Structures are given as C-alpha cells and as structure tokens.
PDB file of C-alpha atoms in Angstrom:
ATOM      1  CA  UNK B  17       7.672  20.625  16.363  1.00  0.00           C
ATOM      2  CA  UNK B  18       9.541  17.503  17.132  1.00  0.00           C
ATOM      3  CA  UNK B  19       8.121  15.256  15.108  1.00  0.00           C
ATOM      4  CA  UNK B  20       9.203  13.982  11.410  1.00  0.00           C
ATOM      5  CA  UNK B  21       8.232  16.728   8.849  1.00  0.00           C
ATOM      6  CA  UNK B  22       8.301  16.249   5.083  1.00  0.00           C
ATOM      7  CA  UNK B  23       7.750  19.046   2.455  1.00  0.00           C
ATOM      8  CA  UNK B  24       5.786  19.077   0.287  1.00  0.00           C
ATOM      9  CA  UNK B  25       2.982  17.744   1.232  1.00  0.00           C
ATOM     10  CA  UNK B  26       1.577  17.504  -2.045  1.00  0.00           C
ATOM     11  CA  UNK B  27       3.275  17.490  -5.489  1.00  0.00           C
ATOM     12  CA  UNK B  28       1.648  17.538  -9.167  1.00  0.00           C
ATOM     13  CA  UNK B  29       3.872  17.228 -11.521  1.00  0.00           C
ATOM     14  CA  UNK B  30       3.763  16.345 -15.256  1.00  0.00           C
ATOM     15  CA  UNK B  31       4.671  13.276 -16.479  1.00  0.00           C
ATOM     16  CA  UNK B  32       8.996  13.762 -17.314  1.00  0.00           C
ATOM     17  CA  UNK B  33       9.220  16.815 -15.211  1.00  0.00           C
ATOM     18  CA  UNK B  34      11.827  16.289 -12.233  1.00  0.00           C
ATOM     19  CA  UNK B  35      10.786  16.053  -8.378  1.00  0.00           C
ATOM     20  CA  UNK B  36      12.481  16.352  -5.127  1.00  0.00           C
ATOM     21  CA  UNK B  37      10.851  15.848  -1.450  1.00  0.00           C
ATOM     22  CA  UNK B  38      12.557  17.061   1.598  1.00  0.00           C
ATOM     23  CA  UNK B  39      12.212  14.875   5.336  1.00  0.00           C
ATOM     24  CA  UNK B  40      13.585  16.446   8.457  1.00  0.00           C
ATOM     25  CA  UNK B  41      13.955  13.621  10.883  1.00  0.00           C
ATOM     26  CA  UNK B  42      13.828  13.820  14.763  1.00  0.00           C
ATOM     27  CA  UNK B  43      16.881  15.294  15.410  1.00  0.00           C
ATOM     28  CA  UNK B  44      18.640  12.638  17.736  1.00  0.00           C
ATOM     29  CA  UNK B  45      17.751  10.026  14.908  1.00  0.00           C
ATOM     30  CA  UNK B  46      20.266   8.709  13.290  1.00  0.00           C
ATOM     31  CA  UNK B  47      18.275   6.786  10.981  1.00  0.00           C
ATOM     32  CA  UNK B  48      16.580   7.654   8.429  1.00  0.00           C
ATOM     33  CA  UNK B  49      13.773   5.910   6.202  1.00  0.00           C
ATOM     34  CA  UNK B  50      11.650   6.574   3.278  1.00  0.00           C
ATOM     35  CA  UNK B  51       8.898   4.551   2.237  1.00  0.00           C
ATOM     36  CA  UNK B  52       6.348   4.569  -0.840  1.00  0.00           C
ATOM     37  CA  UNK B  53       2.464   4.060   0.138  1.00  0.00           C
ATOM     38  CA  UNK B  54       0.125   3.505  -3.358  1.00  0.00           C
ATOM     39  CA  UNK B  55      -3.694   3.714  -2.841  1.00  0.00           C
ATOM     40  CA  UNK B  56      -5.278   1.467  -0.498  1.00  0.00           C
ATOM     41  CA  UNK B  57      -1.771  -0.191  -0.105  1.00  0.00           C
ATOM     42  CA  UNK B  58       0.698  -0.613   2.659  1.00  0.00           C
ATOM     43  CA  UNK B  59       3.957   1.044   2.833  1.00  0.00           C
ATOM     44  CA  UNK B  60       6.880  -0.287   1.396  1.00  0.00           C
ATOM     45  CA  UNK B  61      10.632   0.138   2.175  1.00  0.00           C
ATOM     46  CA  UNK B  62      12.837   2.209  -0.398  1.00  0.00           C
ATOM     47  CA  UNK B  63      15.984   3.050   1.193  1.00  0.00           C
ATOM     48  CA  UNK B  64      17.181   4.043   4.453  1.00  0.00           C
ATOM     49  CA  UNK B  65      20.370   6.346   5.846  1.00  0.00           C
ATOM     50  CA  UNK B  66      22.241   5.711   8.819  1.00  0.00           C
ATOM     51  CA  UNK B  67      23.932   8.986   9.277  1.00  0.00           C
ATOM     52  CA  UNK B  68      24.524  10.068   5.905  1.00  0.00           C
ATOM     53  CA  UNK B  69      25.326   6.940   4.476  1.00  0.00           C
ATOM     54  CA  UNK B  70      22.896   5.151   2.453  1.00  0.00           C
ATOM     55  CA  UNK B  71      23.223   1.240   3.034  1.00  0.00           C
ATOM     56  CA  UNK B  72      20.283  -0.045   1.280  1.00  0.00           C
ATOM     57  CA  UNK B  73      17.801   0.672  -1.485  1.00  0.00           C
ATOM     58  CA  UNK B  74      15.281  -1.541  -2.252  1.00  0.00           C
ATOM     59  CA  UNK B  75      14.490  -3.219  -5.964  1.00  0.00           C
ATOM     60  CA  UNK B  76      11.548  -0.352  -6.130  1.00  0.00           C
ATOM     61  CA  UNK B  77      14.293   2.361  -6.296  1.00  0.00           C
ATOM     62  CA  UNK B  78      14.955   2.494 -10.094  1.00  0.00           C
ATOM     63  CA  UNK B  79      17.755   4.250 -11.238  1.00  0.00           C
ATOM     64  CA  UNK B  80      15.505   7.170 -11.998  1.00  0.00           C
ATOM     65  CA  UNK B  81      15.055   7.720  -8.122  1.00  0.00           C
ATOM     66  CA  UNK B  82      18.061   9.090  -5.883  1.00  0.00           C
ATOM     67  CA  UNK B  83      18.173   9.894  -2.181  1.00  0.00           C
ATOM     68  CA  UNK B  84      20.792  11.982  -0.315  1.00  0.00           C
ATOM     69  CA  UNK B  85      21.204  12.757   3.372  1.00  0.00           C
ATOM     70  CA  UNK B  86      24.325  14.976   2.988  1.00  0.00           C
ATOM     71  CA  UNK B  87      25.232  15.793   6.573  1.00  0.00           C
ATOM     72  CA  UNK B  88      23.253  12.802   8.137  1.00  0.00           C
ATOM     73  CA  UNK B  89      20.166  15.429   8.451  1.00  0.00           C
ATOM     74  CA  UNK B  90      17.388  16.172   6.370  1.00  0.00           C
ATOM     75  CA  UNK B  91      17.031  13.921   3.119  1.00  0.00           C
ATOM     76  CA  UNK B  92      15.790  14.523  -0.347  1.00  0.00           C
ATOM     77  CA  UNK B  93      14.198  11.924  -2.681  1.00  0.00           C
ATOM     78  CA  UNK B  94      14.346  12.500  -6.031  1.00  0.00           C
ATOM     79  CA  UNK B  95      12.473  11.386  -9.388  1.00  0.00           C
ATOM     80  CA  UNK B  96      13.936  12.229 -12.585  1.00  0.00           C
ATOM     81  CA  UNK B  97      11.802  11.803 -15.679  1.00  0.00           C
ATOM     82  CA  UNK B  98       8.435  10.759 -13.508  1.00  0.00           C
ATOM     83  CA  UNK B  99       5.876   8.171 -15.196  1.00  0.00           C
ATOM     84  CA  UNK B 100       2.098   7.899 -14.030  1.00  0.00           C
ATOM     85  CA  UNK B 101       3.260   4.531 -11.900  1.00  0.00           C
ATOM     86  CA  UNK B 102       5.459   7.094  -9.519  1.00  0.00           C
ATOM     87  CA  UNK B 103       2.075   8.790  -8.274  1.00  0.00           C
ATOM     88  CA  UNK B 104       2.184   7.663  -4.436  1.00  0.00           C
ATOM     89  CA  UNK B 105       2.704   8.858  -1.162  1.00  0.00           C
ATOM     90  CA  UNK B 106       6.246   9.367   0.160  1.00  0.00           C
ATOM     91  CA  UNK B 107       6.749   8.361   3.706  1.00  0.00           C
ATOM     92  CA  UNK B 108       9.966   9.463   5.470  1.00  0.00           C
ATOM     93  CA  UNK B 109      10.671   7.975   9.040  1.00  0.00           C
ATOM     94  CA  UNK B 110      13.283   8.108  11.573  1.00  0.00           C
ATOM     95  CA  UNK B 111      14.767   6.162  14.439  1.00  0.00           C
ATOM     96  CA  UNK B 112      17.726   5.868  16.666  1.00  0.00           C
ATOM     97  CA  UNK B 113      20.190   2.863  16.094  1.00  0.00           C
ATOM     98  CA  UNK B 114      18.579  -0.214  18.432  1.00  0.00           C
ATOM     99  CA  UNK B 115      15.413   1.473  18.653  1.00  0.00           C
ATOM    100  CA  UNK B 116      13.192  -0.932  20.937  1.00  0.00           C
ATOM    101  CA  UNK B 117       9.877   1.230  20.435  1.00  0.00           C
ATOM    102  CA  UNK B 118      10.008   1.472  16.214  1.00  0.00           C
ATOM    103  CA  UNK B 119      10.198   4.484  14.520  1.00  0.00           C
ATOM    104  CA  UNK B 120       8.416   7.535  13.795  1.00  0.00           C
ATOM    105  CA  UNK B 121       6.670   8.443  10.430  1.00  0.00           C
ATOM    106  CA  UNK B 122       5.897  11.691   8.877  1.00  0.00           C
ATOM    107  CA  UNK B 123       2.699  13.053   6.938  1.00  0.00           C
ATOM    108  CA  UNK B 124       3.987  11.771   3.518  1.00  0.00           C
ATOM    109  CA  UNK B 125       4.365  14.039   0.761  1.00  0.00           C
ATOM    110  CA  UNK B 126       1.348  12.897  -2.048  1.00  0.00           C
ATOM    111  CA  UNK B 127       2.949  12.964  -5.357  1.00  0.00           C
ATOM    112  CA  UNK B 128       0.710  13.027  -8.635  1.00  0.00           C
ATOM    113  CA  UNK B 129       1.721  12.935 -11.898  1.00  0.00           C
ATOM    114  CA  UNK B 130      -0.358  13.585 -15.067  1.00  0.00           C
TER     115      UNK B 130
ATOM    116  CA  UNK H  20       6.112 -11.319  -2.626  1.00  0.00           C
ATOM    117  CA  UNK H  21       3.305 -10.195   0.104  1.00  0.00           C
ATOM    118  CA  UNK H  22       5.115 -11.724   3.242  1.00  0.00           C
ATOM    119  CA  UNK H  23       2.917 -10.429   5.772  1.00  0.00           C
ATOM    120  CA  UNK H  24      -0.895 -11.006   5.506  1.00  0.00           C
ATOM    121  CA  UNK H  25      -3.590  -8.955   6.643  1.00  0.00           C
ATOM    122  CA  UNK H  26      -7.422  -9.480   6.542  1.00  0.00           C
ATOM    123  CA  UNK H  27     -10.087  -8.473   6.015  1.00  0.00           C
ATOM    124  CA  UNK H  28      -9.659  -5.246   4.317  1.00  0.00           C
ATOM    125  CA  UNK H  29     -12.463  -3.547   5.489  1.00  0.00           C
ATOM    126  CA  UNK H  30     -14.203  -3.803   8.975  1.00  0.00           C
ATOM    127  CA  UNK H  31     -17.719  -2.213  10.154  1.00  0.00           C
ATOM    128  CA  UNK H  32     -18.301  -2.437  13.766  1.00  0.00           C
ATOM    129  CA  UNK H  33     -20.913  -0.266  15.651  1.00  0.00           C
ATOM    130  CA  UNK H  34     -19.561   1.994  19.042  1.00  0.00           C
ATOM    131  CA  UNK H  35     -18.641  -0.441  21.811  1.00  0.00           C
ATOM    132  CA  UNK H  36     -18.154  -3.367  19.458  1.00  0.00           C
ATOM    133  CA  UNK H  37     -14.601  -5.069  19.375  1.00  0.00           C
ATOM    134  CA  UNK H  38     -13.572  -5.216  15.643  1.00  0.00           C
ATOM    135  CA  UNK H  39     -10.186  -8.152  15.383  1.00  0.00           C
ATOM    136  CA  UNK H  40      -7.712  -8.080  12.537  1.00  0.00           C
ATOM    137  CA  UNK H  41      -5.571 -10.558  11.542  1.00  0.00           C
ATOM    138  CA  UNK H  42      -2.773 -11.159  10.112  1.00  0.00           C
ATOM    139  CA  UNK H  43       0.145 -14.219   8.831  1.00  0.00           C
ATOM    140  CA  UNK H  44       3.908 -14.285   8.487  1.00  0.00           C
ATOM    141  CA  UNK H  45       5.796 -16.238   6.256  1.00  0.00           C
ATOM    142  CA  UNK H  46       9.584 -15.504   7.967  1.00  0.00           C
ATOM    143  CA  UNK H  47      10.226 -17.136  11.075  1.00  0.00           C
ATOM    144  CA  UNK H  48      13.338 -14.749  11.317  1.00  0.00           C
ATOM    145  CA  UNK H  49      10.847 -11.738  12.056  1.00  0.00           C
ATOM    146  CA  UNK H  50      10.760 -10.737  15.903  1.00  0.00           C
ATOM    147  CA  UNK H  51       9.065  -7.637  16.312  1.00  0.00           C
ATOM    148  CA  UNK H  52       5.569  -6.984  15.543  1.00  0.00           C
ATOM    149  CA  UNK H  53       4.345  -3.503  15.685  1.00  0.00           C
ATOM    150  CA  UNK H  54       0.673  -2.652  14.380  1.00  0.00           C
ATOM    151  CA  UNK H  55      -0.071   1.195  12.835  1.00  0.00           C
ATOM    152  CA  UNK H  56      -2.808   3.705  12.781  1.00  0.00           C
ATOM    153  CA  UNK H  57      -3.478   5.441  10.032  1.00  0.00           C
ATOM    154  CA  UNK H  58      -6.009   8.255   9.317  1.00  0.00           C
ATOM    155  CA  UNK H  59      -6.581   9.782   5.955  1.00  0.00           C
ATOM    156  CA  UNK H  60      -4.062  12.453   5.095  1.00  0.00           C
ATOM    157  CA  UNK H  61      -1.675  11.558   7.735  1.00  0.00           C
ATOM    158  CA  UNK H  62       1.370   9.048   8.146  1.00  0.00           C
ATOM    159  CA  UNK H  63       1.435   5.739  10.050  1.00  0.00           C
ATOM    160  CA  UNK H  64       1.160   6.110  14.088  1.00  0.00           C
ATOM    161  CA  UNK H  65       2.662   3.602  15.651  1.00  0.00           C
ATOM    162  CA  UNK H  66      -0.199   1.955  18.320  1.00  0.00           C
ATOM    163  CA  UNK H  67       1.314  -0.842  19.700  1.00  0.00           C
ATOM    164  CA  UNK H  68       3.799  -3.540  19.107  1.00  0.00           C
ATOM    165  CA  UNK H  69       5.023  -7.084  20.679  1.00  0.00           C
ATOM    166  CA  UNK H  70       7.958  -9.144  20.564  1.00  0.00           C
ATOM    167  CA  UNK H  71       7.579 -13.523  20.292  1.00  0.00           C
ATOM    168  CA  UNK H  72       8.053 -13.822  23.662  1.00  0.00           C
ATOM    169  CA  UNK H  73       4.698 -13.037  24.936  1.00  0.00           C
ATOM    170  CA  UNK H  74       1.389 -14.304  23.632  1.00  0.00           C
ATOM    171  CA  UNK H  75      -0.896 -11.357  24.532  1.00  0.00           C
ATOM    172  CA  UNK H  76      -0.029  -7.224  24.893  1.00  0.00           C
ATOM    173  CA  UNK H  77      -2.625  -4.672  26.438  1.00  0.00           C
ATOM    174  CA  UNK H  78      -2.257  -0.986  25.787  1.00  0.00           C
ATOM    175  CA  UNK H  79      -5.321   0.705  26.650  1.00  0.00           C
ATOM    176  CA  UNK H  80      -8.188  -0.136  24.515  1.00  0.00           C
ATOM    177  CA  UNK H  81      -5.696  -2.680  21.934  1.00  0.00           C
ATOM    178  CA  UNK H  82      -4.466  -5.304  22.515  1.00  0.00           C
ATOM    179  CA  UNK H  83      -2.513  -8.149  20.589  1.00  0.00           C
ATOM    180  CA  UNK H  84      -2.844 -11.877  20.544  1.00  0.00           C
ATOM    181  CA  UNK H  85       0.202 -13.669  19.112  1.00  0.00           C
ATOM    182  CA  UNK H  86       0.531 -17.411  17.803  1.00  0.00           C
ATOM    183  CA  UNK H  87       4.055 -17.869  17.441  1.00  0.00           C
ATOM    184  CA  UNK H  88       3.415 -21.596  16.175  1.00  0.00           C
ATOM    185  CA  UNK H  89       0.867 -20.758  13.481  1.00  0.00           C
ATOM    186  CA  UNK H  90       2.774 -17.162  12.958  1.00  0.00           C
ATOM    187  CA  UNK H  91      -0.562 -15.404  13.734  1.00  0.00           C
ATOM    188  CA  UNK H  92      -1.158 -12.089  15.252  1.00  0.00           C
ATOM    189  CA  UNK H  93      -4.169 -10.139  15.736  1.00  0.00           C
ATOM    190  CA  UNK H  94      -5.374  -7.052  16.969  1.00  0.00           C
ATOM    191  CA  UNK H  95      -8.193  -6.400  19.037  1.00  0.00           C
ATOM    192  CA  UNK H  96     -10.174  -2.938  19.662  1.00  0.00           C
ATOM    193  CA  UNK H  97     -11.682  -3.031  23.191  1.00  0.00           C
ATOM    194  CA  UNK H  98     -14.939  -0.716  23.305  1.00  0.00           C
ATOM    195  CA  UNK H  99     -14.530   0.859  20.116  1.00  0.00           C
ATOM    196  CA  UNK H 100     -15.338   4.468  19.241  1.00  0.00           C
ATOM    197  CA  UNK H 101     -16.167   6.505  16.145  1.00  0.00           C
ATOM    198  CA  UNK H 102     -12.582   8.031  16.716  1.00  0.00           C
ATOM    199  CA  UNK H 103     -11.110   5.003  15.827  1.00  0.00           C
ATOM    200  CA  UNK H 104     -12.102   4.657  12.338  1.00  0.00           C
ATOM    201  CA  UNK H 105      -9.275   4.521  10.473  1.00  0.00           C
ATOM    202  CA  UNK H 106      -6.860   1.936   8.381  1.00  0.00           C
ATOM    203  CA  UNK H 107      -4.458  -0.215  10.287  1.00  0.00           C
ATOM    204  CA  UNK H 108      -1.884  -1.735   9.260  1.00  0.00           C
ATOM    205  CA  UNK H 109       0.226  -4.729  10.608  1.00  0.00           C
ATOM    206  CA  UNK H 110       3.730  -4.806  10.084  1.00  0.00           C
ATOM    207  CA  UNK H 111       6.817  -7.216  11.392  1.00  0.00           C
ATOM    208  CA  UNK H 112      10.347  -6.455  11.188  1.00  0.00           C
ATOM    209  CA  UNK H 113      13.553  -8.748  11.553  1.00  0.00           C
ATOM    210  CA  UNK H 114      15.446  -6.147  14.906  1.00  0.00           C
ATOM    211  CA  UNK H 115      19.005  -6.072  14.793  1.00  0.00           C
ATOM    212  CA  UNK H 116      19.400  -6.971  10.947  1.00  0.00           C
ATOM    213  CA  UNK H 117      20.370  -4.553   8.603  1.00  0.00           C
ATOM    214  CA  UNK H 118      18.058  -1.808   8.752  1.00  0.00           C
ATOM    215  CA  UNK H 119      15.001  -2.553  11.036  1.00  0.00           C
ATOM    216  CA  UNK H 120      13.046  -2.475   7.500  1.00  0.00           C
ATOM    217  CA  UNK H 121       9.409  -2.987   8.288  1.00  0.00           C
ATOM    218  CA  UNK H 122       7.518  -5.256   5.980  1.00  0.00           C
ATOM    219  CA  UNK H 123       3.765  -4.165   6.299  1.00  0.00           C
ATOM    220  CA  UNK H 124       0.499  -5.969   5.463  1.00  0.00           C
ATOM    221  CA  UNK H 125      -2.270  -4.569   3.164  1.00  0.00           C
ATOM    222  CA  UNK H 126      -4.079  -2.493   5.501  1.00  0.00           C
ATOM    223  CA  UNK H 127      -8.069  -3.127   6.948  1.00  0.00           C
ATOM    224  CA  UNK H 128     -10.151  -0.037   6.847  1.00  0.00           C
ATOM    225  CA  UNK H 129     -12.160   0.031  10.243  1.00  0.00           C
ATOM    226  CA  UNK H 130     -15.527   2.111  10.143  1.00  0.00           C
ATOM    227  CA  UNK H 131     -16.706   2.428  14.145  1.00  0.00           C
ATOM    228  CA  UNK H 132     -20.371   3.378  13.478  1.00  0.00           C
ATOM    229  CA  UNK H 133     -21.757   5.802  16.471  1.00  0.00           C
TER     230      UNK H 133
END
C-alpha cells in the first residue's frame, strides 16, 4: 500500500482517558500534516512536520494535544485528558516540499469520546 | 474566521444533470485552488485543482471556473452519475508560504439520483 495509512481507524474512549493515533505517510514525503474534520464540517489544519520538525501548530492544538514525528516518519497525535468537544475525525496527510499537485490524505482515524 | 466560502450545502441533481458549487475567498494572497472528494468513511481525494492564472480547468467530467476579480471559483460536474454522490469540499492554499496549509470551505453534499 502506498498510500497514507492512519491507525486506528476508530477510537472510543472515555471522557479523561488518554489517546494516541498513528499516520504513516508516503514514504518520499517529507511533509507531514494532520488535520481535525467535526461532523458535516471541513477539515481544519492542526500542525504539520517537515521532517521531524514540527514548525507550526495551529490555535486548535491546546496544550492537551501533542504530536511527534521522531525520525521524520510516522507521527502520533496525542490527547491527554479528552473532553466530549475532541470527538472528530483525525486526518493525517503528506506531501513532498514544493508539491505542485497537493497532498495526499488518509482515511482519518474517528475518535469518540463519552 | 470562515475564509473560504462554500454553498450550498447540499445538492440533488438527477443522472446526467450538471450540479455547480461555489465558493468565495477572502485572501488575495491564496494561489492555489484545489477542490476534494469525499465519500463517507474515507479521507479527502484530491479531484482537481487550478492556479489564478487560468480562468477555466477540465479534468474529465469536472471542471473549474475561476473569477480572480470577484475571488470566485466553482465546480462543475459534467454528466453526473450516482457514483458521484458524495461531499466536496473546496479548499485554497497560499504555495510557497510556510506550510502549504489548506484552508477548506464547509463542504456541499451532492446526491446524483439514478
């Protein structure tokens, strides 16, 4: 499979219980995305890697969320302490440096939290 | 702060008929213009995108109109099918700053009656 995969694909979890979501870009891409998609909603940017540096997290990413891409592979997002408002779907995406044709998505992982 | 617009947000069209969605800009620094396919279950797909320079882009059955004056752009399904029910999303992006983040509309639900 070449494409972006994310894992899992869908999480219920209890309201303060910890979550982490794993993306496994294209591997050429050197950049990586993740984006949040509520119900009936477009995405919206969270943060994105270039290699395994992080260089920009949007307002959404409160400190309770944390992303790593340690060797400028896979990532993991992270919610500690997850509230009702965190139930979305997680969109991971990839691209190389001046892409000219956008980038790729995965399946999302669907996070719900009662 | 919705920056990109997108209407209507639901479409019904019967097979063959050509539903349009639109969609408004706010920041004239945006340059690249991609529009997204979406089925339930599944992440964005990338169906076709255009730059400023050109007013209209054919690919296949799609095609995009785009008003660089009235920062307009529109989609247009030629001879639509059933298989093409699905929610699209518009999105525009500012290329070569930081990131490539894409700023996406609200989404329109098409239903392509048979």
């Amino acid at each position: 499979d070449t494409g972006v995969s994310q894992d899992p694909r869908h999480k219920i979890t209890k309201r303060g219980q910890n979550v982490t979501f794993r993306c496994d870009p294209i591997s050429e891409h050197n950049r990586l995305y993740w984006y949040r998609q509520t119900l009936g909603q477009g995405p919206e940017f969270l943060t994105y890697f270039q290699n395994e540096a992080q260089l920009e997290k949007s307002r959404l990413l409160s400190d309770r969320f944390s992303a790593e891409r340690p060797k400028g592979s896979f990532s993991t997002l992270e919610i500690q302490r997850t509230e009702q408002g965190d139930s979305a779907m997680y969109l991971c995406a990839s691209s190389l440096i001046g892409w000219t044709d956008g980038y790729t998505f995965g399946s999302g992982t669907r996070l719900t939290v009662v | 702060q919705q920056q990109v617009k997108q209407s209507p947000q639901s479409l019904i069209v019967q097979k063959g008929g050509i539903p349009i969605i639109n969609c408004a800009y706010e920041n004239t620094a945006f340059d690249y213009f991609p529009w997204y396919q979406q089925f339930p279950g599944k992440g964005p797909a990338l169906l076709i995108a255009i730059r400023p320079d050109v007013s209209e882009k054919k690919e296949g059955r799609f095609t995009i109109s785009f008003n660089k004056s009235a920062k307009q752009f529109s989609l247009h399904i030629m001879d639509s099918q059933p298989g093409d029910s699905a929610t699209y999303f518009c999105a525009a992006c500012q290329s070569g700053a930081a990131g490539n983040k894409l700023t996406f509309g609200g989404g329109t639900r098409v239903l392509v009656k048979p």
